Short mmCIF file of C-alpha atoms in Angstrom, two decimals:
data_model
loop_
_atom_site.label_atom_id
_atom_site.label_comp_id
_atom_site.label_asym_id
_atom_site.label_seq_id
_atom_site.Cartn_x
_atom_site.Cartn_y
_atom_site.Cartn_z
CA UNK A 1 10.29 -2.16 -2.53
CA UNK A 2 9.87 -4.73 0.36
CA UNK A 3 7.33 -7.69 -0.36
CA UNK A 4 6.67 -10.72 1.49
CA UNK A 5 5.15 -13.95 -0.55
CA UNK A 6 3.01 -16.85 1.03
CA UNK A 7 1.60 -18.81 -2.14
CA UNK A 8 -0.22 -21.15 -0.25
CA UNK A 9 -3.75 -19.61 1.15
CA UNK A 10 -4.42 -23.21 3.08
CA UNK A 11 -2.49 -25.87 4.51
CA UNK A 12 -4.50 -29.00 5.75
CA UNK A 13 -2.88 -32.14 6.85
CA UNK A 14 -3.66 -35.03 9.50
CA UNK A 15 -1.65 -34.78 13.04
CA UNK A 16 1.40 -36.11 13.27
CA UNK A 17 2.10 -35.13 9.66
CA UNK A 18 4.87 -32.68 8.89
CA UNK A 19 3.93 -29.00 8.01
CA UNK A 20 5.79 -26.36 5.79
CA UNK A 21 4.68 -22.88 5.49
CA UNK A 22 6.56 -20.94 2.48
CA UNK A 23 7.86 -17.55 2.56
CA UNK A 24 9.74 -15.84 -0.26
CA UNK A 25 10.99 -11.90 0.31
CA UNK A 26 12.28 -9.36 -1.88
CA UNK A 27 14.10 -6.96 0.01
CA UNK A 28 17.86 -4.99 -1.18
CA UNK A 29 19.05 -4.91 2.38
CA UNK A 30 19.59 -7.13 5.43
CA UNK A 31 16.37 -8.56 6.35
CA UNK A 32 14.81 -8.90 9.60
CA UNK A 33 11.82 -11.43 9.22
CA UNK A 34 9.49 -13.09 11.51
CA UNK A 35 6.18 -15.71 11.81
CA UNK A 36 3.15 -14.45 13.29
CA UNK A 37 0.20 -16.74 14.20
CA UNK A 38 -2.99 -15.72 15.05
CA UNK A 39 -5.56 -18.27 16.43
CA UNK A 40 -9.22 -18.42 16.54
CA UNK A 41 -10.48 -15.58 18.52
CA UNK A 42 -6.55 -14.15 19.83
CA UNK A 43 -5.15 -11.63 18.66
CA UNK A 44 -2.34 -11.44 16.29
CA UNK A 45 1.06 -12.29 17.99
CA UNK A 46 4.35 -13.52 17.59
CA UNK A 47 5.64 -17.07 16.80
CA UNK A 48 9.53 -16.33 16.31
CA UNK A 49 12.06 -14.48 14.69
CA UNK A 50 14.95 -15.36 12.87
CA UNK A 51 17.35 -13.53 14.48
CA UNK A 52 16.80 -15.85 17.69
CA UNK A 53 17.29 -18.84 15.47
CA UNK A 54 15.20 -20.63 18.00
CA UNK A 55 12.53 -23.37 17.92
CA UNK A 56 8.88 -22.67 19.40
CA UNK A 57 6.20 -24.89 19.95
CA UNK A 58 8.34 -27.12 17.93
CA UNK A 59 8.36 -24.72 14.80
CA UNK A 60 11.67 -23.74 13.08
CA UNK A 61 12.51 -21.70 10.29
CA UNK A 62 15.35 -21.10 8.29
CA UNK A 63 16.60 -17.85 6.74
CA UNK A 64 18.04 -18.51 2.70
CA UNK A 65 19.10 -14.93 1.35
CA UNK A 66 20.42 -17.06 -1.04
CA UNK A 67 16.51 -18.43 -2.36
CA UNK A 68 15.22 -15.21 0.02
CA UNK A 69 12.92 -17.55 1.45
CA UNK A 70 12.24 -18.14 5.51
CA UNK A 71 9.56 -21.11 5.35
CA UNK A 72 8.38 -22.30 8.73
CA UNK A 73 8.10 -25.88 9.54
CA UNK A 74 7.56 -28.08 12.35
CA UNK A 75 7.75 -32.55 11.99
CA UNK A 76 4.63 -33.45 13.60
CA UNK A 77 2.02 -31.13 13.55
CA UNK A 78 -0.93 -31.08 16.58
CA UNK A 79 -4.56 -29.96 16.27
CA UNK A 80 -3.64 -26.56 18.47
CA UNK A 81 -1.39 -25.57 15.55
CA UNK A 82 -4.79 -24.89 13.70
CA UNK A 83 -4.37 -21.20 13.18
CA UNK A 84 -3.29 -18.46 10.47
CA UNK A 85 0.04 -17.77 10.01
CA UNK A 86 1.91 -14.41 8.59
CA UNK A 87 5.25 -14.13 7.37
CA UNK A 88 6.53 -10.58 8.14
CA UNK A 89 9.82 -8.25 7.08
CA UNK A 90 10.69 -5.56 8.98
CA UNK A 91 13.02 -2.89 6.94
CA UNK A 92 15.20 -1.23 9.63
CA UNK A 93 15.90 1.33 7.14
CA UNK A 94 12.74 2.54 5.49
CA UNK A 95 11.61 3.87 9.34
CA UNK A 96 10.90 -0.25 10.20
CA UNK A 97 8.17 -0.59 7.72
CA UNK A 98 6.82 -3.77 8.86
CA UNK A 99 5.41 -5.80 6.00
CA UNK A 100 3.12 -8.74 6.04
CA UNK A 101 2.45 -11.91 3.35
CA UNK A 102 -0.76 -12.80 2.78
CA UNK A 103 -1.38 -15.67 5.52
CA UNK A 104 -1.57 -19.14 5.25
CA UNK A 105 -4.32 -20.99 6.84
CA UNK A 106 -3.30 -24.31 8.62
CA UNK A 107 -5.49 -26.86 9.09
CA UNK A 108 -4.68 -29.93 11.39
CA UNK A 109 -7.23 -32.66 11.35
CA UNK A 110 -7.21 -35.48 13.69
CA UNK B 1 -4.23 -2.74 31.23
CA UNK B 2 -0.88 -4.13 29.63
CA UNK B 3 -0.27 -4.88 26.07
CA UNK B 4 -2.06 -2.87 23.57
CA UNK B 5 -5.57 -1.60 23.51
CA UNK B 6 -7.29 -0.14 21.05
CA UNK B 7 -11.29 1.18 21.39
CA UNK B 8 -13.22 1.08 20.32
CA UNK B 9 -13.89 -2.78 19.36
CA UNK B 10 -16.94 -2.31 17.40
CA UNK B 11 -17.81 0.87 15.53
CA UNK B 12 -20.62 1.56 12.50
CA UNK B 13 -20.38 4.77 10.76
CA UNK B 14 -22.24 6.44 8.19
CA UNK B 15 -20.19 7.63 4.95
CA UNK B 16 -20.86 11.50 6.07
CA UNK B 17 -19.50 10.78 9.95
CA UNK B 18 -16.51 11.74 11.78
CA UNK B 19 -15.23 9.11 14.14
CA UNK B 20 -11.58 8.30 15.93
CA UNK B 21 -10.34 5.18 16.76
CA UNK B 22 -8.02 5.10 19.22
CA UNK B 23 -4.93 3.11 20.45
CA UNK B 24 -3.28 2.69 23.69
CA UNK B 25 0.37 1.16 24.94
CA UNK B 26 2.23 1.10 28.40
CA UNK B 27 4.77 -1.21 26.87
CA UNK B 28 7.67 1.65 26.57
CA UNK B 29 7.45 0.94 22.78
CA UNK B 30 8.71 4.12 20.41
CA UNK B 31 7.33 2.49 17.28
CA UNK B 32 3.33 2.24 16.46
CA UNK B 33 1.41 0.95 13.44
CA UNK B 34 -1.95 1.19 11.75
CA UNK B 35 -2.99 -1.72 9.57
CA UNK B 36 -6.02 -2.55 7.73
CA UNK B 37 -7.53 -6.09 7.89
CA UNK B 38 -10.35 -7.19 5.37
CA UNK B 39 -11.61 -10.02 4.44
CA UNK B 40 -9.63 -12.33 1.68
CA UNK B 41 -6.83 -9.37 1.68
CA UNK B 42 -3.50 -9.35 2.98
CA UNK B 43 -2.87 -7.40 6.07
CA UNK B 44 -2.33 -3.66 4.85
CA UNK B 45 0.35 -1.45 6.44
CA UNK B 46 -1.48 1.85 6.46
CA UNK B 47 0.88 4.00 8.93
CA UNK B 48 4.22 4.06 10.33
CA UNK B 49 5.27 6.32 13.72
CA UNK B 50 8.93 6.12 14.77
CA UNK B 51 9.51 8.36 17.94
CA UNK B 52 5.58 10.52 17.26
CA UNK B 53 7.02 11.32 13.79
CA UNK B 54 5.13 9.74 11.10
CA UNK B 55 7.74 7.72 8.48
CA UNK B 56 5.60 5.96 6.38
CA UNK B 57 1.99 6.81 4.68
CA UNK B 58 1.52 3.72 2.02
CA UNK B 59 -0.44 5.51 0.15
CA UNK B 60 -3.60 5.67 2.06
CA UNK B 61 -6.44 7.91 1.44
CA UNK B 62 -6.94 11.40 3.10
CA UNK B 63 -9.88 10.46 4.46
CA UNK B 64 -7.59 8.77 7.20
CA UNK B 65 -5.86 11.05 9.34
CA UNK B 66 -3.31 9.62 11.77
CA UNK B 67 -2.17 11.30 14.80
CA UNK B 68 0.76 10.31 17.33
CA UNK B 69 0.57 13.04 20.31
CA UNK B 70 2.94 10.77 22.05
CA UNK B 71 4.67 7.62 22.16
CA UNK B 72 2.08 5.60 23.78
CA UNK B 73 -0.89 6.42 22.11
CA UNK B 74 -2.44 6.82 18.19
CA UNK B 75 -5.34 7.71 16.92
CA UNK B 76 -6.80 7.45 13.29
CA UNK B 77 -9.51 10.16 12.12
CA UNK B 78 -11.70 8.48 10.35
CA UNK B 79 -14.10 11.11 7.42
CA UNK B 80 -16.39 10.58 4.68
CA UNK B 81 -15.34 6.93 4.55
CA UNK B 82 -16.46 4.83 1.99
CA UNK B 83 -18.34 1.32 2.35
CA UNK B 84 -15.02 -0.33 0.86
CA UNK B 85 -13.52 1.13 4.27
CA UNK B 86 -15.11 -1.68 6.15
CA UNK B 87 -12.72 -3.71 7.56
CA UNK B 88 -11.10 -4.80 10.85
CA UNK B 89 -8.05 -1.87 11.69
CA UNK B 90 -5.17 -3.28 13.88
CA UNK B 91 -2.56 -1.42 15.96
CA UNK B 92 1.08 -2.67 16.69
CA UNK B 93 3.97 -1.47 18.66
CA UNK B 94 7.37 -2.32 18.91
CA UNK B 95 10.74 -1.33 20.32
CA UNK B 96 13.26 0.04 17.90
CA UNK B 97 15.47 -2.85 18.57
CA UNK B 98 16.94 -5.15 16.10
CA UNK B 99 14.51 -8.15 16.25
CA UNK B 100 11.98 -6.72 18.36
CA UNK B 101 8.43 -7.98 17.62
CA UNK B 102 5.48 -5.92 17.11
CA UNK B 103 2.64 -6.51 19.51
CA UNK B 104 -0.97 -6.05 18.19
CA UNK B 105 -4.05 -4.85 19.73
CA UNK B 106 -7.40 -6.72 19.39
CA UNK B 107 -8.45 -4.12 16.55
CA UNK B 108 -11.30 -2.36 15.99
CA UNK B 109 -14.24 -3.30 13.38
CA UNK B 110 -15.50 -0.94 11.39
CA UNK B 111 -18.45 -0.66 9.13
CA UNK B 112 -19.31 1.88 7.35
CA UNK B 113 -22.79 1.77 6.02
#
């Protein structure tokens, strides 16, 4: 069975701090995981994908099979990062269940 | 409207009601979702479509009936729902592409009272 883990209900740290987010999968196959955010009155919507291996609004995260983990950081977080954020696995095999963690809360304070 | 829609936002049902919810994409997607959102839970897959033909039920009750006439649109039948039932209940799409992302509607909130 697929499961995606986000221990940490709430982040809060000062801007200009750095921020990790934790996510830890257990999945049999190859993988495909992403970061959704969702900010104050938006709907829920993507913040990247780790196929891209890209870097958006200066967030980053890193795929270990080895740990299964794919924890999202950025080095200086900003006030507009305030949002929730959802790690996500989609299963390619299993009809692309799509399966969430349970959100972490991040909290910037000026 | 692009994106996807889902209507409607705001719905209050008694336990003994029949309602639909309803949700709507133009984004050439062949995959759509239902989740359940409630408060201090994790978001709940409920419903999986892949081309109109349903490939995951995780476990939900029968008292929610999904239908997928076609690719763009999905509706969930909503009967004799419970007060636990309340809860916000997002739609997603998504291309069956390796690393596609799944867009979300605004969701509908639903009490049931």
């Amino acid at each position: 069975a697929q499961r995606v883990t986000q221990p940490e209900k709430l982040l809060s740290v000062f801007k200009g701090a750095p921020v990790e987010l934790k996510c830890n999968y257990s999945y049999s196959g190859s993988p495909e995981l992403f970061w959704y955010v969702q900010y104050s009155r938006q709907r829920l919507q993507l913040l990247l994908r780790h196929i891209s291996r890209e870097s958006i609004k200066g967030f980053t995260a890193d795929l270990n099979k080895g740990e299964t983990s794919f924890h999202l950081k950025k080095p200086f977080a900003q006030e507009e990062d305030s949002a929730m954020y959802y790690c996500a696995l989609r299963n390619p095999a299993a009809g692309n269940k799509l399966t969430f963690g349970g959100g972490t809360r991040v909290l910037v304070k000026p | 409207e692009t994106g996807v829609t889902q209507t409607p936002r705001h719905l209050v049902m008694g336990m003994t009601n029949k309602k639909s919810l309803k949700c709507e994409q133009h984004l050439g997607h062949n995959a759509m979702y239902w989740y359940k959102q409630s408060a201090k839970k994790p978001l709940e897959l409920m419903f999986v479509y892949n081309f109109k033909e349903q490939t995951e039920n995780n476990s939900v009750p029968s008292r929610f009936s999904p239908e997928c006439p076609n690719s763009s649109h999905l509706f969930l039948h909503l009967h004799t729902l419970q007060p636990e039932d309340s809860a916000l209940y997002l739609c997603a799409s998504s291309q069956l592409i390796p690393g596609n992302e799944a867009f979300f509607g605004q969701g509908t909130r639903l009490t049931v009272v």
